[in-house]
Every structure is written in structure tokens, then in C-alpha cells.
Amino acid sequence: MHDFASAAMVRLLVRAMQVHGLVPPPLPPGLRSDLQGSHVPLAYKRAVVQAILQQGGPGTLLRLAQRVDLLQGDPVHRALIGAADMPELLARWQRLERYVHSRHQVSVVSRGPQSMGLHHHARPGVTHAPQPTESLAVLGVLLGAGKSLGTRELRVELEDPSSKQSPGGVAGSAELNVGLDSSLAQLLARGDAGRWVVHWQPTTDGRAPATPGATPQLPPATDLCSALPWPALAHQLARQVLRDPAAPHTVDDLAHHAGLARRSLQRALSESGLSCRSIVTEARARAAAQWLLREGHGLAEIGFACGFADQPHFTREFARHVGMTPARYRQAFHTANAPADS
């Protein structure tokens, strides 16, 4: 059985290498040049990381991983930067890890008003812990995405597992802005860079500006459900879902958006034979169909970005609302014939 890694992470690192004048390793047979799809071999991901270390060092790896702006136009990028703040960003990242069946996960070990202690580690039942460089890359993505949210004074400490100090203590951590490469090199040599304490101030009203030259992000149109014979209330809720399909969109959230009590909302929708769940799923299925028509991204990435719980849930609900599975829909209507996941 072959190990696979998320293609979104590898796409980001390869694009960042190219932008910053580094040379990515040759693509293995069978991979598209744009690295689209939901998975790539783990060996290639590690080859990319090793190439960055050889050409720039651990500090360069951390900096390149923060270039999440280079994923603009990808469904994963849209889902991550839709978060309202750092805790929600982490929750979305954790859902992505579950969705793509990542071998490793980020867990919260402590939480403060504007800080989180995090641990990147192997999932239960997985034998091998993440390599320190893999942890460093994940940390970079979270920092880059956090900056894209407009988070102020975002900083992180790397806990030294050999220290007896509590997480965040000066003796037990390495500030990323002080002696970056040497501090990171020491932690990598000890074999663990997966314990972090992240600090921030609340997000600003506006998001951080995109890097000049980056591909503009085109979100799914909020009128995808406009042709349905629904009452105005249902259309209002569908537009809310389509603004950010990856959000949870609970009944309470939708009731708050509509300015109604939970029971009042449910009664109003039931009079038209609708429910919050049916509206949310219909909107997500239509958003997914749009991604399938115009993008060659992997089905897992699209399903995650559109808020489905996992790949079977995506396949089942999409087929129920559209009449065919996502893979068959892409085969039938996507003229680019991009390769689809199973």
C-alpha cells in the first residue's frame, strides 16, 4: 500500500519554489505538471521538502509554506481563508486532515483567549510520527493562512521537547523571528518540530491584500439556487451558504442570519416542504457542480471546500441532488477531462 500526501500542500511548496527561484525535483511518472488532484505520493512530497532544505534551509521551508496566496483559485484555499479567526481556521484545517485521511493531525493541547498550544502528531494507529520538516510545513501553512485572514501580531513559539519548561517558556521554545534558521535547525536535529504555541490579536476588519500577480479568486456565485421554486426565506439562506460553503451552517447559525428563532425558522421552511439541511445540501451540491465544471481539482478537495463531511458523504449527497456521482458528473460535463478521484 502506498502512502499519499495532500496535493494542495505539495502544489503550494512547488509553486513557492518556482516563484522564489528554487528548483523543484522532477515529477514522478503519472503526476500532472500542475499537480492537480487530491493526492500525490508521500515520497514526492518529501522530495520537495528535501529540495527546499538543500537549496535554502529550514527557515526557507517555513517561509515558502506561508505562501498560501499561491493557492488562490483552488478550492482548499477558498475554504481555509473563509475562516473568521485563528480557532476557526484550525478547525477547518483539522477537517481537511480528516477529509483527505491524513496520517497526521494537529491537536489543541491548550487554549487561551488569543493563543493555542498545538501538537502535530501521528493519528491513532499510525506507526510513524510526522517528520520534523513535515510539521514545519504544516505550521507555515497555518501561519500563512492566518495572515490572509488579517490576523494581527501573529507569532509562534516552537516548543523544545527536551526542555522541562512549560509550553511557551523562553527556555523551552524558539521564537521564529530570532535566529530563525539556527533555532529551527536545532529543533529539526532533535527530531521534533511539531509542538507550537501560537499567539495572535483579533483579525482586522479587512483581509490581508493578495500578493501582486496572484491569480484572482472567483468564489462560487451566490445565485446558483435562484432558479429553484423556493420562497424568499429559502433563497436568503441559500445565498448565505454559497458565500462560504465550507462553514458549518447549523440551524442556529441560519436562524441568526434570518433574524428568527430556531423553531420559527424550521416551521416557516416546513410549510414549503423544506428544511435547513435540504437547503444547505442543495447549495453545497450546486457549488460543487460549479467547481467540477470549471476546475480540474481533485474530488476530495472540492468536497471539503463545499462543506461535506467526507468523501462518501459528498458522493452520496451530490448524487441524490444532481442525479449522478461527482466523478460521473465531471466525466459527462467537464470538457477538460481532468482526472478524477474515485
PDB file of C-alpha atoms in Angstrom, residues 119-122 128-136 158-162 183-196:
ATOM      1  CA  HIS A 119       0.747  19.422  18.617  1.00  0.00           C
ATOM      2  CA  HIS A 120       1.297  17.903  15.165  1.00  0.00           C
ATOM      3  CA  HIS A 121       1.447  14.138  15.650  1.00  0.00           C
ATOM      4  CA  ALA A 122       0.530  10.760  14.195  1.00  0.00           C
ATOM      5  CA  HIS A 128       5.361   6.726  12.252  1.00  0.00           C
ATOM      6  CA  ALA A 129       5.319  10.252  13.656  1.00  0.00           C
ATOM      7  CA  PRO A 130       5.498  13.128  11.166  1.00  0.00           C
ATOM      8  CA  GLN A 131       8.967  14.131  10.125  1.00  0.00           C
ATOM      9  CA  PRO A 132      10.030  17.443  11.714  1.00  0.00           C
ATOM     10  CA  THR A 133      10.118  19.053   8.291  1.00  0.00           C
ATOM     11  CA  GLU A 134       6.527  17.952   7.628  1.00  0.00           C
ATOM     12  CA  SER A 135       5.455  19.614  10.869  1.00  0.00           C
ATOM     13  CA  LEU A 136       7.298  22.756   9.862  1.00  0.00           C
ATOM     14  CA  LEU A 158       8.321  26.182  18.850  1.00  0.00           C
ATOM     15  CA  GLU A 159       8.475  24.096  21.995  1.00  0.00           C
ATOM     16  CA  ASP A 160      11.696  22.224  22.597  1.00  0.00           C
ATOM     17  CA  PRO A 161      10.633  18.696  23.661  1.00  0.00           C
ATOM     18  CA  SER A 162      13.933  18.218  25.513  1.00  0.00           C
ATOM     19  CA  SER A 183      16.765  27.677  16.069  1.00  0.00           C
ATOM     20  CA  LEU A 184      14.884  25.580  13.553  1.00  0.00           C
ATOM     21  CA  ALA A 185      17.950  23.539  12.695  1.00  0.00           C
ATOM     22  CA  GLN A 186      18.415  22.675  16.379  1.00  0.00           C
ATOM     23  CA  LEU A 187      14.821  21.517  16.707  1.00  0.00           C
ATOM     24  CA  LEU A 188      14.997  19.514  13.495  1.00  0.00           C
ATOM     25  CA  ALA A 189      18.158  17.844  14.739  1.00  0.00           C
ATOM     26  CA  ARG A 190      16.334  16.804  17.916  1.00  0.00           C
ATOM     27  CA  GLY A 191      13.645  15.207  15.758  1.00  0.00           C
ATOM     28  CA  ASP A 192      10.538  17.126  16.834  1.00  0.00           C
ATOM     29  CA  ALA A 193       9.224  20.429  15.478  1.00  0.00           C
ATOM     30  CA  GLY A 194       5.569  19.640  15.994  1.00  0.00           C
ATOM     31  CA  ARG A 195       4.830  21.403  19.294  1.00  0.00           C
ATOM     32  CA  TRP A 196       3.811  25.020  18.907  1.00  0.00           C
TER      33      TRP A 196
END
